[in-house]
Amino acid sequence: MLALDTSTSAITVAVHDGEQVLAERSVLDARAHTEHLAPLVQDALESAGLRPADLTDIAVGVGPGPFTGLRVGLVTARVLAYTVGVPCHGVVSLDALAEEAVRSGSVDGTAEFAVATDARRKEVYWSRYTVTAGHPARLSDPAVLHPADVADGMRGLATAGRGPLLYPDVFASPVTPLDVSAVALAEVALRQIAHGVEVGVDALYLRRPDAQPTSSSKSTLTEVRGDRR
Amino acid sequence: MADRPLVLGIETSCDETGVGIVRGETLLVDAIASSVDEHARFGGVVPEVASRAHLEAMIPTIERACTTAGVSLREVDAVAVTSGPGLAGALMVGVAAAKSLAVGLGVPLFGVNHLASHVAVDIVEHGPLPEPTMALLVSGGHSSLLLVPDVTNEISSLGSTIDDAAGEAFDKVARVLGLPFPGGPHIDRAAREGQVTIDFPRGLTTGRDLERHRFDFSFSGLKTAVARWVELRQRAGEPVPVADVAASFQEAVVDVLTRKAVAACRAEGVGHLQIGGGVAANSRLRALAQERCDAAGVELRVPRPGLCTDNGAMVAALGAQMVLRGRTPSDLGLSADSSMPVTEISA
Ligand SMILES: [Zn+2]
């Protein structure tokens, strides 16, 4: 399986054979997903000694995350899966952060915890988890919200992701990881497949597009348009 | 592959998801998915809406192109993609898709310039480009006069718009006249019912302007003049003669475009003029360009309207030329460059 994610500041790729990680490549560069991703994919495959045609599955983080970077990951995964003729599995990116938080022991084995990532515009993508049978289980759908709108009772939860770095007064108990690792994402995907859970590959935007057309300009027509209305 | 490379081209610089396949200099298919309807109610292209649509349309469009052409992806010898100029987020979807295809198929990748592709598309329509060729590219995003000695390697810009693109002026005037977006076809249609009765200004065509901006264009003043004219009519409570305004506005635009294009051919001693871009579909532009080219002894080449607007075939056409002329493929680290200059033909 090739796994990749571009929903956080990390552009991350892993090759996993179902039992172990064969290769892992990540770059931290929130503004250059387009440039880094394909070379990382090629590099990871080469280092695992595989050709694209050897892949049996592709897994991709569907977000939520900043749109432009997110789309680069999604289109890369979908087109590669289409090209080599294998299924493409979606993983909620926050679940991959939760997975690593549990595996690395950075959250208590039984307690509730949260994941909060940077949604830009002074908001976070946020979800709440508990731990069952050694794995994270999501208690709430991913949401986009202002840190100030996180309920008081949730603020003390151990929180993974960059949210606590950006809003330390809201998220008082920061834990690692900060960004998605494709290794954790591959592990979530493999477990989903084993349990017959299919998450689609639709982007989790959670926001509607801003309707600002590119040709809107310092137009002298405003007045005329006003008249017509 | 040597003399007839099979090249797949991807175009996502604005609101059309285009996938074209060319074998050598022969067009096999030009598949397109457009999000234009989703933008219509905003009166212009909304970048985020366009980018989302590209993501969803990418695989269906690739699939449709292959099926229609009767080609398997495995046969593709090279992948070409518009790497700029255009809307950054939209370009990135196409560039990432093209890289994925190149990695998955193990074939070279060519990131190419959108404007150069508009010129190259005529190769699959009318055969090899005369060298040099003069190209007038007019659309909602660009208005450029290009001198093209070699479409794979050398293009220089003689002039471009200093404010609005020609197609943008059509959109804005259409809005003033209460015609739908995109404005070009609606103004063209309305103008056929009207007469050129109003003498609207021709930007950058006199005196000092002509010295400093010999081959540049300006449509902002014209657009404002039309808006004022219409507004005065409305304030006076008189009906607006939509067809006449459309015809007069259109005449002002195509007069300047064709006059400068033919003058550029004369000045550079170039015997061929190609017109491309969405505005090339304008019937009056085609007619007046033909008239003036004939008078000047210049051969006019205009691809069919479907190849003038943004499409994947033009990218595939340029990609195939890159392969045929042995140009170096792009690095897999290729960026999308929203303001890629036309002098940079490949990235
Ligand atoms: Zn164009």
XYZ file of C-alpha atoms and ligand atoms in Angstrom:
577
model
C 0.000 0.000 0.000
C 1.080 3.532 -0.798
C -0.264 6.063 1.718
C -0.041 9.829 1.484
C -1.419 12.949 3.120
C -1.232 16.683 2.435
C -3.775 18.022 4.920
C -1.268 19.447 7.407
C 2.134 21.132 7.111
C 3.710 17.768 6.312
C 3.788 16.302 2.834
C 4.024 12.690 3.875
C 4.297 9.397 1.979
C 4.697 5.816 3.189
C 4.878 2.383 1.604
C 3.435 -0.356 3.802
C 3.180 -4.071 2.988
C 0.402 -4.744 5.506
C 2.827 -5.841 8.178
C 5.597 -3.349 8.135
C 6.677 -0.013 6.745
C 8.910 -0.408 3.707
C 9.636 3.265 3.144
C 8.673 6.618 4.561
C 9.305 10.116 3.218
C 8.114 13.432 4.633
C 8.838 17.096 4.056
C 7.580 19.958 6.205
C 6.567 22.720 3.821
C 2.968 23.884 4.064
C 3.251 25.971 0.883
C 4.787 23.555 -1.598
C 2.680 20.405 -1.756
C 2.630 20.428 -5.559
C 6.402 20.469 -5.817
C 7.277 17.876 -3.181
C 4.635 15.193 -3.345
C 5.382 13.396 -6.633
C 9.153 13.222 -6.052
C 8.484 11.826 -2.548
C 6.145 9.187 -3.986
C 8.694 8.161 -6.571
C 11.490 8.163 -4.036
C 9.530 6.094 -1.498
C 8.589 3.517 -4.136
C 12.183 3.251 -5.338
C 13.525 2.880 -1.852
C 10.962 0.125 -1.175
C 12.187 -1.556 -4.357
C 8.762 -1.295 -5.992
C 7.365 -0.098 -9.273
C 3.986 1.685 -9.313
C 2.494 -1.417 -10.950
C 3.392 -3.448 -7.849
C 0.967 -1.466 -5.681
C -2.264 -3.129 -4.596
C -3.857 -0.237 -2.702
C -3.516 3.503 -2.281
C -4.670 5.390 0.807
C -5.058 9.138 1.039
C -5.959 11.633 3.732
C -9.235 13.326 2.722
C -8.799 16.144 5.219
C -10.088 18.281 6.633
C -7.201 20.570 5.740
C -6.375 23.728 3.781
C -7.994 23.187 0.377
C -5.184 23.742 -2.077
C -2.754 21.341 -0.447
C -5.492 18.840 0.282
C -6.477 18.697 -3.383
C -2.891 18.043 -4.454
C -2.856 14.913 -2.296
C -6.286 13.783 -3.410
C -5.719 14.210 -7.127
C -2.295 12.582 -6.876
C -3.683 9.532 -5.077
C -6.795 9.205 -7.218
C -4.944 9.542 -10.529
C -2.169 7.168 -9.485
C -4.735 4.598 -8.337
C -6.613 5.007 -11.617
C -3.408 4.737 -13.660
C -2.207 1.518 -12.040
C -5.740 0.158 -11.618
C -5.960 -0.273 -7.832
C -8.509 0.937 -5.271
C -8.039 4.311 -3.580
C -9.098 4.421 0.076
C -9.908 7.582 1.980
C -8.870 8.210 5.584
C -10.049 11.134 7.682
C -6.729 12.915 8.216
C -7.511 13.748 11.854
C -7.850 9.986 12.479
C -4.243 9.522 11.377
C -3.114 12.108 13.932
C -5.200 10.339 16.598
C -3.697 6.993 15.598
C -0.173 8.242 16.103
C -1.069 9.965 19.370
C -2.287 6.614 20.736
C 0.524 4.487 19.284
C 3.249 6.777 20.522
C 1.729 6.802 23.997
C 1.356 10.564 24.007
C -2.237 10.213 25.224
C -3.401 8.180 28.194
C -4.536 4.670 27.223
C -8.180 5.172 28.171
C -8.948 8.859 28.449
C -10.658 11.062 25.923
C -8.495 13.329 23.818
C -8.828 15.677 20.873
C -7.134 16.584 17.612
C -7.044 20.207 16.456
C -5.281 21.286 13.262
C -4.811 24.642 11.570
C -7.809 25.553 9.431
C -6.381 29.062 8.715
C -8.662 32.108 9.120
C -8.298 31.823 12.899
C -10.144 28.518 12.968
C -9.266 24.892 13.662
C -10.370 21.524 12.370
C -11.340 19.589 15.452
C -12.457 16.138 16.515
C -12.793 14.290 19.831
C -11.613 10.728 20.417
C -11.594 7.987 23.006
C -9.360 4.915 23.099
C -10.870 1.462 22.718
C -8.889 -1.754 22.417
C -5.708 0.231 21.952
C -7.063 2.233 18.991
C -8.588 5.680 18.734
C -12.340 5.866 18.148
C -13.768 9.158 16.919
C -16.570 10.556 19.105
C -17.475 13.527 16.920
C -17.464 14.311 13.214
C -14.634 16.606 12.141
C -15.737 20.216 12.513
C -14.309 23.589 11.609
C -14.650 26.089 14.409
C -13.218 29.110 16.174
C -11.038 28.002 19.088
C -13.202 30.204 21.307
C -16.200 28.013 20.398
C -14.613 24.847 21.764
C -16.718 23.937 24.805
C -15.127 24.610 28.190
C -15.167 20.939 29.119
C -13.151 20.041 26.025
C -10.380 22.569 26.461
C -8.496 20.566 29.055
C -8.348 17.462 26.842
C -4.955 16.344 25.651
C -4.908 17.729 22.110
C -2.725 16.643 19.191
C -2.067 18.705 16.055
C -0.943 22.308 15.600
C -4.075 23.764 17.213
C -2.486 23.976 20.681
C 0.597 25.681 19.219
C -1.567 28.338 17.599
C -4.110 28.763 20.404
C -2.313 27.773 23.630
C -4.828 29.582 25.828
C -7.673 27.409 24.470
C -5.929 24.055 24.150
C -4.044 23.753 27.426
C -2.670 20.210 27.077
C -0.692 19.877 23.849
C 0.516 16.432 22.837
C 2.333 15.081 19.790
C 2.107 14.589 16.873
C 1.781 17.998 15.227
C 1.307 16.810 11.654
C 0.010 13.725 9.884
C 2.433 10.873 9.262
C 1.605 8.640 6.295
C 2.697 5.626 8.332
C -0.112 6.197 10.834
C -2.470 6.919 7.943
C -1.536 3.601 6.317
C -2.247 1.821 9.594
C -5.693 3.414 9.881
C -6.411 2.499 6.261
C -5.314 -1.109 6.724
C -7.546 -1.434 9.793
C -10.480 0.105 7.890
C -9.971 -2.400 5.070
C -9.696 -5.294 7.551
C -12.991 -4.200 9.130
C -14.693 -3.656 5.809
C -15.016 0.085 6.392
C -14.841 2.167 3.201
C -14.294 5.895 3.594
C -14.776 7.572 0.217
C -12.166 9.825 -1.347
C -14.303 12.966 -1.331
C -12.504 15.976 0.080
C -13.668 17.019 3.543
C -13.770 20.748 2.869
C -16.218 21.632 5.664
C -16.483 25.118 4.186
C -18.251 26.454 1.131
C -16.169 28.261 -1.479
C -15.833 32.014 -1.147
C -17.760 33.488 -4.011
C -15.286 36.127 -5.128
C -14.917 35.959 -8.914
C -11.446 36.705 -10.303
C -12.730 39.325 -12.690
C -14.206 41.405 -9.898
C -12.211 44.609 -10.145
C -12.092 48.272 -9.376
C -14.954 48.552 -11.784
C -16.538 51.803 -12.766
C -19.631 49.789 -13.528
C -20.699 49.496 -9.908
C -22.865 52.547 -10.206
C -24.536 51.300 -13.347
C -25.112 47.895 -11.825
C -26.642 49.604 -8.816
C -29.059 51.420 -11.084
C -30.192 48.236 -12.702
C -31.014 46.475 -9.493
C 7.260 6.665 -30.570
C 10.093 8.515 -32.316
C 8.138 10.224 -35.082
C 4.558 9.817 -33.836
C 4.664 10.190 -30.048
C 1.364 9.625 -28.255
C 1.028 12.550 -25.873
C -1.700 13.221 -23.312
C -2.181 16.879 -22.365
C -3.921 18.304 -19.298
C -5.213 21.860 -18.994
C -6.680 23.325 -15.770
C -5.559 26.956 -15.795
C -9.066 28.395 -15.490
C -12.520 26.805 -15.449
C -12.148 24.089 -18.097
C -10.774 20.673 -17.234
C -9.261 19.639 -20.545
C -7.656 16.345 -21.497
C -6.445 15.954 -25.058
C -4.534 13.206 -26.802
C -2.356 13.812 -29.835
C -0.352 11.342 -31.897
C 2.489 13.269 -33.509
C 0.675 16.098 -35.257
C -2.720 14.399 -35.331
C -5.452 15.175 -32.834
C -7.123 12.024 -31.519
C -9.418 13.517 -28.919
C -10.174 16.728 -27.081
C -12.221 15.936 -23.948
C -13.421 18.796 -21.823
C -15.439 19.346 -18.657
C -16.413 22.889 -17.860
C -17.515 24.450 -14.590
C -18.691 27.584 -16.418
C -22.310 27.117 -15.324
C -21.275 27.101 -11.681
C -19.577 30.478 -12.159
C -22.330 32.133 -14.155
C -24.253 33.413 -11.165
C -21.108 35.126 -9.843
C -20.454 36.896 -13.160
C -16.909 35.576 -13.293
C -14.759 32.593 -12.476
C -14.556 31.802 -8.759
C -11.142 30.195 -8.211
C -12.173 27.855 -5.387
C -15.218 26.649 -7.325
C -13.001 26.012 -10.364
C -10.405 24.100 -8.324
C -13.013 21.864 -6.712
C -14.532 21.129 -10.114
C -11.113 20.234 -11.581
C -10.523 17.683 -8.832
C -13.855 15.976 -9.467
C -13.649 16.155 -13.259
C -10.065 14.945 -13.634
C -10.475 11.175 -13.768
C -13.797 11.153 -15.673
C -12.225 13.458 -18.280
C -9.067 11.341 -18.615
C -11.260 8.264 -18.922
C -13.495 9.837 -21.548
C -10.472 10.982 -23.568
C -8.952 7.490 -23.597
C -12.224 5.779 -24.427
C -13.101 8.181 -27.234
C -9.622 7.947 -28.740
C -9.541 4.169 -28.336
C -6.239 4.521 -26.524
C -5.062 2.753 -23.377
C -3.168 4.903 -20.873
C -0.332 2.347 -21.072
C 0.359 3.429 -24.670
C 0.983 7.072 -23.712
C 4.580 8.141 -24.454
C 4.599 11.456 -22.582
C 2.356 13.640 -20.437
C 2.118 17.406 -20.895
C 0.401 19.854 -18.574
C -0.215 23.588 -18.351
C 2.093 24.731 -15.564
C 1.173 28.420 -16.011
C 0.012 31.100 -16.300
C -3.449 30.794 -14.727
C -5.250 30.453 -11.405
C -2.741 29.001 -8.937
C -5.055 26.552 -7.163
C -6.567 25.377 -10.438
C -3.169 24.859 -12.071
C -2.001 22.783 -9.116
C -4.739 20.199 -9.627
C -3.660 19.640 -13.228
C 0.059 19.663 -12.446
C -0.373 17.124 -9.623
C -2.560 14.914 -11.832
C -0.010 15.029 -14.657
C 2.846 14.139 -12.321
C 0.870 11.200 -10.986
C 0.265 9.963 -14.531
C 3.950 10.389 -15.382
C 5.029 8.478 -12.247
C 2.400 5.773 -12.704
C 3.195 5.238 -16.387
C 6.932 5.841 -16.112
C 6.926 8.420 -18.926
C 8.396 11.927 -19.269
C 6.475 14.992 -18.057
C 6.400 18.354 -19.845
C 5.137 21.398 -17.939
C 4.255 23.888 -20.668
C 3.121 27.479 -21.046
C -0.593 27.988 -21.589
C -0.104 30.770 -24.145
C 2.402 28.776 -26.178
C -0.137 25.920 -26.204
C -2.767 28.257 -27.668
C -0.346 28.809 -30.557
C 0.720 25.163 -30.913
C -2.838 23.863 -31.202
C -3.011 25.102 -34.792
C -0.452 22.433 -35.730
C -3.076 19.717 -35.221
C -5.609 21.835 -37.121
C -3.680 23.286 -40.075
C -0.325 21.485 -40.026
C 3.189 22.702 -39.147
C 3.443 26.310 -38.024
C 5.164 28.677 -40.417
C 8.275 29.987 -38.674
C 8.027 32.700 -37.638
C 4.312 33.121 -36.981
C 2.553 36.109 -35.460
C -0.051 35.100 -32.869
C -2.872 37.173 -31.454
C -4.250 35.505 -28.318
C -7.467 36.968 -27.008
C -9.578 35.494 -24.221
C -11.060 36.292 -20.848
C -7.616 35.895 -19.319
C -5.218 37.211 -21.955
C -4.753 39.649 -24.810
C -1.296 39.174 -26.287
C 0.497 39.751 -29.511
C 3.301 37.228 -29.818
C 6.127 36.770 -32.280
C 6.761 33.035 -32.501
C 9.956 31.895 -34.235
C 9.755 28.413 -32.626
C 6.771 27.444 -30.500
C 8.836 24.936 -28.494
C 11.729 27.234 -27.805
C 11.380 30.902 -28.669
C 8.463 33.277 -28.267
C 8.605 36.993 -27.640
C 5.813 39.236 -26.508
C 5.320 42.305 -28.707
C 2.404 43.603 -26.709
C -0.369 42.760 -24.289
C -3.227 44.406 -22.493
C -2.286 47.011 -19.928
C -5.599 46.577 -18.070
C -8.525 44.265 -18.893
C -8.265 41.260 -21.169
C -10.432 41.482 -24.301
C -12.748 38.700 -23.126
C -13.092 40.385 -19.761
C -14.326 43.530 -21.517
C -16.925 41.404 -23.308
C -18.065 39.941 -19.972
C -18.319 43.340 -18.305
C -20.133 45.009 -21.166
C -22.503 42.047 -21.375
C -23.341 42.620 -17.735
C -24.027 46.296 -18.395
C -26.345 45.286 -21.232
C -28.102 42.671 -19.118
C -26.690 39.783 -21.186
C -25.563 36.539 -19.508
C -22.038 35.403 -18.593
C -19.832 34.578 -20.438
C -20.469 37.682 -22.500
C -18.621 36.935 -25.742
C -21.149 34.741 -27.562
C -24.108 36.832 -26.375
C -22.586 40.100 -27.557
C -21.634 38.487 -30.864
C -25.235 37.336 -31.349
C -26.779 40.656 -30.276
C -24.366 42.583 -32.517
C -25.543 40.705 -35.605
C -28.962 42.330 -35.123
C -27.487 45.809 -34.687
C -25.564 48.549 -36.462
C -22.300 50.241 -35.558
C -23.856 53.568 -34.635
C -21.748 54.724 -31.712
C -18.105 55.725 -32.014
C -16.605 54.195 -28.879
C -12.928 54.912 -28.074
C -10.084 52.776 -29.451
C -7.523 52.409 -26.669
C -3.815 53.100 -27.299
C -4.224 53.966 -30.959
C -3.155 57.587 -31.161
C -0.224 59.918 -30.561
C 1.960 59.284 -27.553
C 0.036 56.149 -26.608
C 0.892 54.642 -29.935
C 4.569 55.493 -29.471
C 4.796 53.988 -25.996
C 2.338 51.130 -26.464
C 2.619 50.364 -30.151
C 1.351 46.784 -29.850
C -0.280 46.937 -26.429
C -4.015 46.961 -25.804
C -6.316 48.727 -23.357
C -9.990 47.890 -22.960
C -10.750 49.471 -19.624
C -11.525 52.910 -21.064
C -13.779 51.386 -23.699
C -15.668 49.388 -21.102
C -16.172 52.526 -19.004
C -17.297 54.508 -22.048
C -19.931 51.894 -22.839
C -21.124 51.832 -19.228
C -21.408 55.643 -19.176
C -23.235 55.729 -22.462
C -25.753 53.161 -21.276
C -26.141 54.862 -17.936
C -26.884 58.253 -19.513
C -29.574 56.661 -21.639
C -31.116 54.995 -18.630
C -31.043 58.192 -16.588
C -32.768 60.026 -19.432
C -35.441 57.325 -19.319
C -34.675 56.259 -22.874
C -34.497 52.621 -24.008
C -31.004 51.176 -24.488
C -30.480 49.924 -28.070
C -28.734 46.745 -26.911
C -27.938 45.402 -30.382
C -26.413 48.694 -31.564
C -24.364 49.114 -28.390
C -23.140 45.519 -28.702
C -22.213 46.010 -32.353
C -20.453 49.320 -31.678
C -18.528 47.972 -28.690
C -17.529 44.806 -30.561
C -16.375 46.856 -33.548
C -14.147 48.979 -31.306
C -12.518 45.873 -29.834
C -11.937 43.968 -33.058
C -10.826 47.094 -34.921
C -7.959 47.618 -32.490
C -7.060 43.937 -32.276
C -6.871 43.367 -36.018
C -5.276 46.722 -36.803
C -2.431 46.128 -34.341
C -1.998 42.473 -35.299
C -1.653 43.265 -38.989
C 0.636 46.218 -38.214
C 2.824 43.856 -36.174
C 3.033 41.433 -39.099
C 4.119 44.281 -41.363
C 6.627 45.649 -38.862
C 8.245 42.265 -38.299
C 7.954 41.066 -41.888
C 5.838 38.070 -40.859
C 3.537 36.543 -43.473
C 1.287 34.511 -41.157
C -1.114 35.542 -38.443
C -2.761 33.080 -36.101
C -5.624 34.036 -33.806
C -6.392 31.980 -30.711
C -8.183 32.220 -27.379
C -11.904 32.270 -26.667
C -12.479 35.649 -28.360
C -11.225 34.123 -31.628
C -14.687 32.553 -31.850
C -16.114 36.052 -32.394
C -17.535 36.193 -35.896
C -16.761 39.877 -36.475
C -13.155 39.398 -35.331
C -12.730 36.572 -37.843
C -14.307 38.546 -40.672
C -12.372 41.765 -40.103
C -9.094 39.892 -39.556
C -9.621 38.074 -42.859
C -10.349 41.331 -44.678
C -7.288 43.107 -43.303
C -4.964 40.120 -43.717
C -6.049 39.776 -47.339
C -5.365 43.447 -47.926
C -1.928 43.139 -46.332
C -0.989 39.875 -48.038
C -0.835 38.032 -44.728
C -2.106 34.467 -44.435
C -4.624 34.103 -41.598
C -4.911 30.904 -39.586
C -7.677 30.461 -37.014
C -8.315 27.056 -35.436
C -11.947 25.948 -35.085
C -13.676 27.568 -32.079
C -13.412 24.445 -29.864
C -9.634 24.536 -30.202
C -9.417 28.305 -29.646
C -10.888 28.158 -26.153
C -8.907 26.487 -23.358
C -8.571 22.747 -23.935
C -6.305 19.771 -23.375
C -5.578 19.215 -27.051
C -3.481 22.366 -27.230
C -1.331 21.165 -24.346
C -0.931 17.741 -25.945
C -0.096 19.425 -29.270
C 2.700 21.458 -27.686
C 3.871 18.444 -25.655
C 4.163 16.399 -28.852
C 6.254 19.151 -30.451
C 8.489 19.127 -27.363
C 9.040 15.384 -27.816
C 9.526 15.671 -31.588
C 12.107 18.424 -31.186
C 13.936 16.620 -28.420
C 13.298 19.203 -25.708
C 14.233 18.308 -22.138
C 11.337 17.060 -19.993
C 10.397 18.845 -16.777
C 11.604 17.777 -13.382
C 9.096 15.931 -11.186
C 9.508 18.839 -8.750
C 7.731 21.084 -11.312
C 5.743 23.974 -9.779
C 2.549 25.594 -10.923
C 3.473 29.177 -11.846
C 0.422 31.424 -11.941
C 2.349 34.278 -13.568
C 4.587 32.254 -15.900
C 5.944 34.634 -18.576
C 5.308 33.680 -22.194
C 9.048 33.679 -22.879
C 9.224 30.625 -20.623
C 7.716 27.948 -22.849
C 8.430 24.953 -20.679
C 9.214 24.589 -17.011
Zn -6.382 30.501 -22.571
